[in-house]
Structures are given as structure tokens and as C-alpha cells.
Coordinates of C-alpha atoms in Angstrom, one line a residue:
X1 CA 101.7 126.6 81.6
X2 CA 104.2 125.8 84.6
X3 CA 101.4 128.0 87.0
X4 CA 98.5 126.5 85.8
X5 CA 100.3 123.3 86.6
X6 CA 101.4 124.3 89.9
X7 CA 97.7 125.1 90.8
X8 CA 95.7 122.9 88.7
X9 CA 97.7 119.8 87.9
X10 CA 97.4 116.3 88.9
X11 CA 99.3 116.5 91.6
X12 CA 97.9 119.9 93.0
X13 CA 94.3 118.0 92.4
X14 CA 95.4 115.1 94.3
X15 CA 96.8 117.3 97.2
X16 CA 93.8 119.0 97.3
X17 CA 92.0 115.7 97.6
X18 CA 93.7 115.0 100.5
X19 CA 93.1 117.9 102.5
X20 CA 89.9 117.7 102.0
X21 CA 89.9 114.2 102.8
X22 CA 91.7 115.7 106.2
X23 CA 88.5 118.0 106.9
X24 CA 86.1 115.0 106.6
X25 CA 88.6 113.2 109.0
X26 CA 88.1 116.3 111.3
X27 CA 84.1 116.6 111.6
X28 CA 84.2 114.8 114.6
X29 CA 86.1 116.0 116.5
X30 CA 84.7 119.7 115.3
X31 CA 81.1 118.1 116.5
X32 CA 82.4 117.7 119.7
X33 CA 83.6 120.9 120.2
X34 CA 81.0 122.6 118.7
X35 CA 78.8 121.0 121.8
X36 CA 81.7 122.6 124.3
X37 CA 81.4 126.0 122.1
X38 CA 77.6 126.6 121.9
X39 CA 77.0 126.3 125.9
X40 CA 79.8 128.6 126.7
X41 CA 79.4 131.3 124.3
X42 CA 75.5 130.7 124.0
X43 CA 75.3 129.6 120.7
X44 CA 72.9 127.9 119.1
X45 CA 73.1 124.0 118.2
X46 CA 75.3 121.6 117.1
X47 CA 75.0 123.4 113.1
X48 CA 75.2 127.2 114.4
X49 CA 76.2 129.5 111.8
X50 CA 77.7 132.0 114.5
X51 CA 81.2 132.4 113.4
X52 CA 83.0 132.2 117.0
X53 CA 81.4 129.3 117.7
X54 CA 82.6 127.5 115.0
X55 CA 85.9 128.9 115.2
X56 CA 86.3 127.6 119.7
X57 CA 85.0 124.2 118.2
X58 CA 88.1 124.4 115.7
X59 CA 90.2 125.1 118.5
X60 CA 88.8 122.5 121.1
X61 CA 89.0 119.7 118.1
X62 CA 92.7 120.0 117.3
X63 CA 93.5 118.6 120.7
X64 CA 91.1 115.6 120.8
X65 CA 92.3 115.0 117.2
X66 CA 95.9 114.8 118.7
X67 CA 94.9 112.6 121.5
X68 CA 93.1 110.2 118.9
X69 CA 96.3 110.1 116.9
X70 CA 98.4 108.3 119.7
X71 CA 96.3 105.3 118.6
X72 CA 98.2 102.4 116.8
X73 CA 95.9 102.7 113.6
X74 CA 96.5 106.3 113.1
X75 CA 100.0 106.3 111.9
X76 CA 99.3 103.5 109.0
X77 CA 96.3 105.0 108.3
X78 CA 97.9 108.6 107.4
X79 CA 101.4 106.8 105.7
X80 CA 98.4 105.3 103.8
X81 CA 96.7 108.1 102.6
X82 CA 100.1 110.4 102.0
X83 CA 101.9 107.8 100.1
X84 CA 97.8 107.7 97.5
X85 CA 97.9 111.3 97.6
X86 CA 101.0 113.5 98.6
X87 CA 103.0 112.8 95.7
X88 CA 105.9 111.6 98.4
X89 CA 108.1 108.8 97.5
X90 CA 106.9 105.8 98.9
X91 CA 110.0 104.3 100.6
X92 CA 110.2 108.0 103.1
X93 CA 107.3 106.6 104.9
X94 CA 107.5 104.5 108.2
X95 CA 105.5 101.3 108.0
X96 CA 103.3 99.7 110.4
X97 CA 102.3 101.7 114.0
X98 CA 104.2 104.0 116.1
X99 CA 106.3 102.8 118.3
X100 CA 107.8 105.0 121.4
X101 CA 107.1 108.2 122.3
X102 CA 108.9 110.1 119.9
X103 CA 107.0 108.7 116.6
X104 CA 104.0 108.6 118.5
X105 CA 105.0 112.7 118.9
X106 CA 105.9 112.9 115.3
X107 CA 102.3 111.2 114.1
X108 CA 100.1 113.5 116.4
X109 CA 102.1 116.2 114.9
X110 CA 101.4 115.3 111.4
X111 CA 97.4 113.9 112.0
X112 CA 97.0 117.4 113.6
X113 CA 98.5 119.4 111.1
X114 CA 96.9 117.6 108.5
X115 CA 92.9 117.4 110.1
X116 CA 93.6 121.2 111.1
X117 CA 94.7 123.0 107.8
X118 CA 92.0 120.2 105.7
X119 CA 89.3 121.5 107.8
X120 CA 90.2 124.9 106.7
X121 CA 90.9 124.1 103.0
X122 CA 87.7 121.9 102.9
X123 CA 85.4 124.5 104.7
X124 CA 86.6 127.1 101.7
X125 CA 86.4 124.7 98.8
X126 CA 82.5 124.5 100.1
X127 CA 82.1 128.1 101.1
X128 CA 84.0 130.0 98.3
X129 CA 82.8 128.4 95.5
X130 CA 79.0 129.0 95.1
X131 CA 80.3 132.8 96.5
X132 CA 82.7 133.8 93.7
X133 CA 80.1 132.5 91.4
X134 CA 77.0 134.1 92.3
X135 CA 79.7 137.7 92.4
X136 CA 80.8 136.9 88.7
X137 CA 76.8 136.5 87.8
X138 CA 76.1 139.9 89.8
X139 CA 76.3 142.3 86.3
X140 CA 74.3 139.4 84.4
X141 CA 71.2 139.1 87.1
X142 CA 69.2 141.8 88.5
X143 CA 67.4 140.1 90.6
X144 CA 70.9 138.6 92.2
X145 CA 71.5 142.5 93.0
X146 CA 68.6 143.0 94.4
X147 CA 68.7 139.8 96.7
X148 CA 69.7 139.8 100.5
X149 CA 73.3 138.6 99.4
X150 CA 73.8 141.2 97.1
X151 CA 72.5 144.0 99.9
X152 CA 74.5 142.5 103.0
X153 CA 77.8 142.4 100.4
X154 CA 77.1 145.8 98.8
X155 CA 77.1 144.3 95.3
X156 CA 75.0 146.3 93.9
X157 CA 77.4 149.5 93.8
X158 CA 79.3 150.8 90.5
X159 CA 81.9 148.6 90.8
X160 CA 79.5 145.6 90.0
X161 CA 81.5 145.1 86.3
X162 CA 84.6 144.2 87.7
X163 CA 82.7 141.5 90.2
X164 CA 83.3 138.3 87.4
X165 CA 87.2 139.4 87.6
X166 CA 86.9 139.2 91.8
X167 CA 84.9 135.7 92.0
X168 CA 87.6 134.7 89.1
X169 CA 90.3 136.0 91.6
X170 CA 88.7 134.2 94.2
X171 CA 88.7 130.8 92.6
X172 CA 92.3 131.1 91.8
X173 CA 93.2 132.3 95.7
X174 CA 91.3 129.4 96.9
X175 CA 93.5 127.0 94.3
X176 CA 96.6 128.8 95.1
X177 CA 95.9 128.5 98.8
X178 CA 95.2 124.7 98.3
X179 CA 98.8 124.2 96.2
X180 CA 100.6 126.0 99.1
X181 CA 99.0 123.9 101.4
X182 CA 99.2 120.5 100.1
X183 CA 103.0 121.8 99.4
X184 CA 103.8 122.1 103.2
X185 CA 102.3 118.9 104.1
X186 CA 104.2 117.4 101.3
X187 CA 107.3 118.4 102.6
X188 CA 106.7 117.8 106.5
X189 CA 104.9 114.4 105.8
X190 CA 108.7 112.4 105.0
X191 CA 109.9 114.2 108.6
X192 CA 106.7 113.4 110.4
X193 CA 105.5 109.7 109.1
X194 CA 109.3 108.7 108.4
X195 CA 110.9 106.1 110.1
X196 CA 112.8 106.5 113.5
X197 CA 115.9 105.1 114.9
X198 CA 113.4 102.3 116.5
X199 CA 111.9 102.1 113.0
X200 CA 115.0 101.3 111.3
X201 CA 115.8 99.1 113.3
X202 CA 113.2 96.7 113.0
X203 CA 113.6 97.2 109.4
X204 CA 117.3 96.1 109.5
X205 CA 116.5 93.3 112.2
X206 CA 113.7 91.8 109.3
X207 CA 115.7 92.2 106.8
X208 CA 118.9 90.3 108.3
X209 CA 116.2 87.4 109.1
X210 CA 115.2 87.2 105.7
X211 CA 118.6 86.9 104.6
X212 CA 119.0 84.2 107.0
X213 CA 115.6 82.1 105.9
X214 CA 116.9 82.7 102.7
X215 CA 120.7 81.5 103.3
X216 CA 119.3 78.5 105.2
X217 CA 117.2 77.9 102.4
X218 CA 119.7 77.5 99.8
X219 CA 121.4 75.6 101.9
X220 CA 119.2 73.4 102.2
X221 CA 118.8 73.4 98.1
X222 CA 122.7 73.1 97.8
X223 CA 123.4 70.1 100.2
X224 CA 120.0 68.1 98.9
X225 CA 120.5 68.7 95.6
X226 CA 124.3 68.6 95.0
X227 CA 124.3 65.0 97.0
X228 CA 121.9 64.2 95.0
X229 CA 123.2 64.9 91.9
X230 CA 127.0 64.0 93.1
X231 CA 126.1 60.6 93.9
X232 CA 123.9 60.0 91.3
X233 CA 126.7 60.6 89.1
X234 CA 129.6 58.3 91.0
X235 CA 126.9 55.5 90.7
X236 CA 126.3 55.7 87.1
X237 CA 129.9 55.9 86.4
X238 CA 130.8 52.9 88.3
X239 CA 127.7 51.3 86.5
X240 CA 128.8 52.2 82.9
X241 CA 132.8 51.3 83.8
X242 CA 131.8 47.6 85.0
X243 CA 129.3 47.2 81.9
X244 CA 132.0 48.3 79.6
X245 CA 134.5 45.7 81.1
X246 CA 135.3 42.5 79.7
X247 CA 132.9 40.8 82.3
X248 CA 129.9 42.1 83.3
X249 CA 129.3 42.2 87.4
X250 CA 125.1 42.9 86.5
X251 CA 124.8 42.8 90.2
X252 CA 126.7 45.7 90.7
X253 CA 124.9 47.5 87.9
X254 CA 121.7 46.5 89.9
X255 CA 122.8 48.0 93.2
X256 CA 124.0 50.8 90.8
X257 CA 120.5 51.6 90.2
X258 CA 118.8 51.1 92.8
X259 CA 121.1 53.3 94.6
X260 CA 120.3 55.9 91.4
X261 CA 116.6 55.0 92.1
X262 CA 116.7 55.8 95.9
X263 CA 118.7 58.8 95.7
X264 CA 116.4 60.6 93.3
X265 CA 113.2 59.5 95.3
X266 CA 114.9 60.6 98.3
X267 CA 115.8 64.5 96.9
X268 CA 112.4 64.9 94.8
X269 CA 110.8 64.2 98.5
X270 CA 113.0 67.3 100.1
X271 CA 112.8 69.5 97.0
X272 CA 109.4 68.9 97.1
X273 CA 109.5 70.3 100.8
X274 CA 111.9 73.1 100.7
X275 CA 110.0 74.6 97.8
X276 CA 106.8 74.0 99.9
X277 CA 108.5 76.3 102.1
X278 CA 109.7 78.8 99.5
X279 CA 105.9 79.1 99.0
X280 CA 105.2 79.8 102.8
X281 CA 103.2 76.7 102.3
X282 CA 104.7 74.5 105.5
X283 CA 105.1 71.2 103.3
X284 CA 102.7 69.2 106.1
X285 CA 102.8 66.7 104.1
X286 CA 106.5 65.8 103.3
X287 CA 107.4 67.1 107.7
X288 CA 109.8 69.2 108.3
X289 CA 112.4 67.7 106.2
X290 CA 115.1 64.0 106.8
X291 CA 116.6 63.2 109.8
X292 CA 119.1 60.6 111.6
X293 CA 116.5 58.3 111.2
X294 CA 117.0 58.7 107.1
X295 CA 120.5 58.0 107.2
X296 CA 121.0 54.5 107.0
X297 CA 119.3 55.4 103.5
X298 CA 121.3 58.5 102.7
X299 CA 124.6 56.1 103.0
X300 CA 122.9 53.5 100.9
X301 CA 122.5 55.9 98.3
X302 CA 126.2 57.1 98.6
X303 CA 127.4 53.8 97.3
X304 CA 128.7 50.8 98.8
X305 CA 132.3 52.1 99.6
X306 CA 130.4 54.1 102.3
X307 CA 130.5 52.8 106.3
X308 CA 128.3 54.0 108.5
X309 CA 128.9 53.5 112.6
X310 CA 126.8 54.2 115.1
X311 CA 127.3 54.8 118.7
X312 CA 124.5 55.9 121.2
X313 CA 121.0 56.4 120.3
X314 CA 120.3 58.4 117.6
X315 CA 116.2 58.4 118.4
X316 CA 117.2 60.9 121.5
X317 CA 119.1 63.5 119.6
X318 CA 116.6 66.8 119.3
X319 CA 114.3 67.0 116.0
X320 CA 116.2 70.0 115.1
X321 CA 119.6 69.1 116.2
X322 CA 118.8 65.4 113.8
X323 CA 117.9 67.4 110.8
X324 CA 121.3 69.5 110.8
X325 CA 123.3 66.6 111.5
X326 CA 121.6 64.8 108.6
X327 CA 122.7 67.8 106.3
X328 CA 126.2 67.4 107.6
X329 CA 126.8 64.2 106.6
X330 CA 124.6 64.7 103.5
X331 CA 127.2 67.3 102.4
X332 CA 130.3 64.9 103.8
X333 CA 129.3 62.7 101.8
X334 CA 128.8 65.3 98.5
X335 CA 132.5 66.7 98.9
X336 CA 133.9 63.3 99.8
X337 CA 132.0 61.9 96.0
X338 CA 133.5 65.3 94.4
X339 CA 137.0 65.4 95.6
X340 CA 138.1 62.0 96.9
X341 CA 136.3 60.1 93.4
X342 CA 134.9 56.9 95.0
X343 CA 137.9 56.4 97.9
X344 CA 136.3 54.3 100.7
X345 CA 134.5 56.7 103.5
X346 CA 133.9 56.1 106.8
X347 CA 131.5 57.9 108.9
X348 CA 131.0 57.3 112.5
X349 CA 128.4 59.3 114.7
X350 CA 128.4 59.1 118.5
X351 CA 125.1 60.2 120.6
X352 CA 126.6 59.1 124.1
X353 CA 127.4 61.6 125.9
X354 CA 125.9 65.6 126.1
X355 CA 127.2 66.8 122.8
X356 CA 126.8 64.8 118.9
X357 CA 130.2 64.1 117.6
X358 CA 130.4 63.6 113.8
X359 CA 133.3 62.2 112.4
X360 CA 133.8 61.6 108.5
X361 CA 137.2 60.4 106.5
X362 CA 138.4 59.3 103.2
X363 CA 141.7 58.8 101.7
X364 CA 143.6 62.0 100.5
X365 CA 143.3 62.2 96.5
X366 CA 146.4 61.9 94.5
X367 CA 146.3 65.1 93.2
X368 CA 144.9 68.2 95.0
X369 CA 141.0 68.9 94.1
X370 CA 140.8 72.5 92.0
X371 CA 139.6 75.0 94.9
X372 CA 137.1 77.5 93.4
X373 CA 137.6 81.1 94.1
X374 CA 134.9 81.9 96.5
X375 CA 136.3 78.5 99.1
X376 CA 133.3 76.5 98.1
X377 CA 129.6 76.6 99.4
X378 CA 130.2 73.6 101.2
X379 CA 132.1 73.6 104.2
X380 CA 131.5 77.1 104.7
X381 CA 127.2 75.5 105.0
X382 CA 128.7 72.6 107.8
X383 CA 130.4 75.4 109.8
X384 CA 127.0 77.9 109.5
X385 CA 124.6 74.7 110.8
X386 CA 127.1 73.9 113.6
X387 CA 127.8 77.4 114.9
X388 CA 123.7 78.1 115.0
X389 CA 123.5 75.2 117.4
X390 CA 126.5 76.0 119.9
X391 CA 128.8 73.6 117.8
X392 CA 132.4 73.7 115.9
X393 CA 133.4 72.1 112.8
X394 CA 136.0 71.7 111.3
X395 CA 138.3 69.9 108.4
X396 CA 141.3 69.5 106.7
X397 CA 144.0 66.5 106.4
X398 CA 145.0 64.5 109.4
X399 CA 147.3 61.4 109.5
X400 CA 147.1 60.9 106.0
X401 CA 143.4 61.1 105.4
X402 CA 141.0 64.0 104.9
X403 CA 139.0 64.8 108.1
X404 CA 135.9 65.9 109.1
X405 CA 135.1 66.4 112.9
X406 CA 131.5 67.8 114.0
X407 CA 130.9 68.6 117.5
X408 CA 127.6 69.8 118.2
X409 CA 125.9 70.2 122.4
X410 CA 122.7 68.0 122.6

């Protein structure tokens, strides 16, 4: 069973297949040749049947067919075909064209190898065929015997009984052949059409900035969100601790909710966008996500123990430099609502001069906040969005409050 596998099994059949897909890949360059061949050795046309014709357009093709393969479509095209066909796993295979001169080598190597030995395989899957069967229907038909095929061949000798066991032996050397074949372009296709150095690297360099869209975009995520959700909480507590007093201050409650109101209209907006870009969609219609020119609503939202000052301009700091600066306070204000528990806040900005200075306090808490194992997603994110613009962060207690000090060039 294991040799009838090895010759006539899917993956022997699909080898097979693409050898022959190889020799139709081939005729071509074959045609050309075989109008170099026939004037030099006085052949007839482009469909001779002399034998060294055919064979000096062979040799004349495998050449062009190299040059063809330092195209940029040839290498997908073969990974292509070998990762249908070769029974190859799929991750040996380089994607996309080849780059430099040594995968450019390596693919007119393979594209070569593989046009050449189809051409071969292909010409005897036509040829042998009708051959061995017309030899195994020798003993069975006289007038095959007496035909000009059975003359030129001598088939019509004694040994004309055994002829069914030759054209069977024939069949199985032409499907034997074909296995050993498709075998050695199985094994050379990983170490021709497999990455280089240059390929990995681009691999590597796309992966890292994947990682990155995605780390930016769960930043974004944790600091919209988590505000979101932080102050959305400090403002119905306050609201449900006044109503539960002995005198009711309903327009606290009102500012309470409003604040709830605006905060969640506020996040669903920048959800709505950074899922919108989760979906390679853009989000035109939500922009490219708040700014400085949000904040006045962002500190509304944080409660009214929140002060926000202003120095400078904030309409010239860069689109891109705004949005990160938005985030920073977005998630000052989120750690100050989780660890300080509605202390007063200050948080003064100052566009002035050539670089964006961020400054953020509240009182240090009574008891120290519990620190989570991993340091906490949060100023880890501030000191990621600074350092990606040429900036420093930093934070930590300072004259008995707990600071944070942005400075990021303009």
C-alpha cells in the first residue's frame, strides 16, 4: 500500500500536477527556441518532430526562462503554486517579490528547475501514455502488428506476449519518475522560495509595527475608557452620598449628572472612533480622535474639584502633539479619580515657549493606593506617548503632593 501511495497518492497526483503545470509554464520559451533551433540545424517549423531540434530548443529555453524569473511577479507566482501543490508547509515560503540579488538568484534557480524538469515530466505524461497502451494491445490486435508502429518498433516478434507487462512497466516508470521528481522539487522549493536575511527582516520590521498600532490602540481603549468609567463612578458616588444626607444639595446631583451625561457622550464618540480604526475603516466621521480643544470638557466631566490653567495658546500646539497631550491628562485625571478619591486636582498646561509642559497634582492619599503586580497600564501609557514625541514624563510625590510633570518639544 505504502508504494502505491508513494506513486499514486494525493500528494504524488498533486506533484505531478504541478510539474506539468511547470511544462505549460515552459512552451514559450520552448517556441522561442525552437525558432533559434530549426534555422541552425535545418529543421523544419516551429512543430518539427526532429528530435535535436526539440532537444537545442529545450536547451535555449532554460535561459530565457531564467531571465524571465528575475521579474517581481515570478517569485509570488511560484510560492503560489508550491504552497497549492508541493505539499510544503506553508509558513517555509517567502512572501511577496524578491528582493536583492541573492533571492532574485534563489527564484531563477527554482523557476528554472521547475519549467525545466515539468517540461520533461509533461512531454512524457503526453508521449508515454498512448505508447505503453497501444504495446499492451499488441497481442490482442493484428492489425496493430501489422501497422507502421508496430514495424518501426519490431512488435511484431515472439516476444509480443510479454508487451501488456512492458507498457504496464512503462506506466509505472513514468509515475515513479513523476514521485521522484515532484520529491526533489519538494525538498529544494523551502531552500529556494524561503525567506532571506532581507526577507526576515521585513517580516520582523511588520510585525514590531503591528504590535505598536496595536499597543497604541489599547492605549487608546485604556485611557478613554477607564476615565470614562473612573469618573463616571466618583460622580455617582458623590451624587448618591449628598442624596442620602440629611439635606439634599439637588444641584449638586444635577451637575452630578450632567457631568455622568457628558462623560459618556464624550467616550461612546472615541470608542466609536478607535473601533472605526480597529476595522481599518478611518472613522472620517468622528476625525482623528479629541484634542486640547476637548479639554475644557474633559475637566468638566472630571468633576468640579478639578482646575484647569492655561498658559499660551493651545490652538498652535501640532494636531498630533494635541491629541497625546489630551490622553495625558485624560489618564491624570483617571489615576488622580482612582488613587487620590476625589482630593482637589490641579492641572496647569503651558504652550509658551518651544516645548508643552504638563503639570498635574493632588493631595497624597492617607493611605498608600494597592500597586498591582505588573506597575499599572497607566503611567507606563504617559511615558510611551511622551517618549514617541521626543518628550519625558515623569511622577511620583513632591512637597507633599503627588506630581505629574509632562515635557513634550512642540
Amino acid at each position: 500500500m505504502r508504494p502505491a501511495r508513494a506513486l499514486f497518492g494525493q500528494r504524488a497526483r498533486l506533484r505531478w500536477l504541478h510539474l506539468i503545470l511547470g511544462g505549460a509554464l515552459f512552451m514559450p520559451f520552448w517556441m522561442v527556441g525552437s525558432l533559434a533551433a530549426g534555422p541552425l540545424l535545418g529543421g523544419g517549423g516551429l512543430f518539427t518532430g526532429d528530435l535535436w531540434v526539440q532537444l537545442l530548443a529545450y536547451v535555449v529555453g532554460l535561459p530565457l526562462a531564467a531571465v524571465a524569473a528575475l521579474f517581481p511577479l515570478a517569485r509570488p507566482m511560484s510560492v503560489a503554486a508550491a504552497r497549492a501543490l508541493c505539499g510544503v508547509d506553508a509558513d517555509r515560503f517567502a512572501d511577496g517579490p524578491a528582493h536583492g540579488r541573492e533571492a532574485r538568484g534563489r527564484t531563477a534557480g527554482w523557476f528554472t528547475l521547475h519549467l525545466g524538469a515539468g517540461a520533461l515530466v509533461s512531454g512524457a505524461t503526453l508521449a508515454l501514455p498512448p505508447f505503453a497502451v497501444a504495446v499492451m494491445a499488441l497481442p490482442f490486435s493484428p492489425g496493430l502488428r501489422e501497422s507502421e508502429l508496430g514495424r518501426h518498433w519490431g512488435l511484431d516478434r515472439a516476444w509480443i506476449w510479454a508487451a501488456p507487462l512492458a507498457g504496464l512497466l512503462m506506466l509505472l516508470a513514468l509515475a515513479a519518475v513523476a514521485a521522484a521528481t515532484g520529491a526533489l522539487l519538494a525538498r529544494q522549493a523551502p531552500r529556494l522560495l524561503g525567506p532571506s536575511p532581507a526577507d526576515r527582516l521585513a517580516a520582523a520590521e511588520r510585525r514590531a509595527a503591528e504590535a505598536e498600532s496595536r499597543n497604541r490602540l489599547a492605549r487608546e481603549l485604556h485611557d478613554s475608557v477607564g476615565h470614562a468609567l473612573s469618573a463616571v463612578t466618583l460622580q455617582a458616588g458623590a451624587a448618591r452620598r449628598v442624596l442620602d444626607g440629611d439635606a439634599a444639595d439637588l444641584e449638586f446631583v444635577r451637575e452630578a449628572l450632567t457631568a455622568i451625561e457628558e462623560t459618556t457622550r464624550r467616550t461612546v464618540g472615541e470608542l466609536d472612533w478607535v473601533l472605526g480604526v480597529l476595522r481599518d475603516e478611518g472613522a472620517p466621521e468622528h476625525g482623528p480622535g479629541p484634542g486640547l480643544d476637548a479639554l475644557e470638557s474633559l475637566v468638566r466631566g472630571a468633576g468640579p474639584r478639578v482646575a484647569l490653567t492655561v498658559r499660551g495658546a493651545l490652538g498652535s500646539v501640532p494636531e498630533a502633539l494635541s491629541r497625546e497631550a489630551y490622553r495625558i491628562v485624560q489618564e491624570g485625571l483617571t489615576n488622580a479619580a482612582r488613587h487620590a478619591g476625589g482630593a482637589p486636582v490641579t492641572v496647569r498646561l503651558d504652550a509658551r515657549t518651544e516645548e508643552l509642559e504638563i503639570t498635574m497634582e493632588n493631595p497624597l492619599p492617607d493611605r498608600p493606593a494597592v500597586t498591582r503586580p505588573d506597575g499599572g497600564r497607566g503611567l507606563r501609557g504617559i511615558t510611551e506617548r511622551a517618549r514617541q514625541l521626543g518628550g519625558t514624563a515623569g511622577a511620583g510625590p513632591a512637597d507633599g503632593v503627588w506630581r505629574l510633570a509632562v515635557r513634550i518639544p512642540r
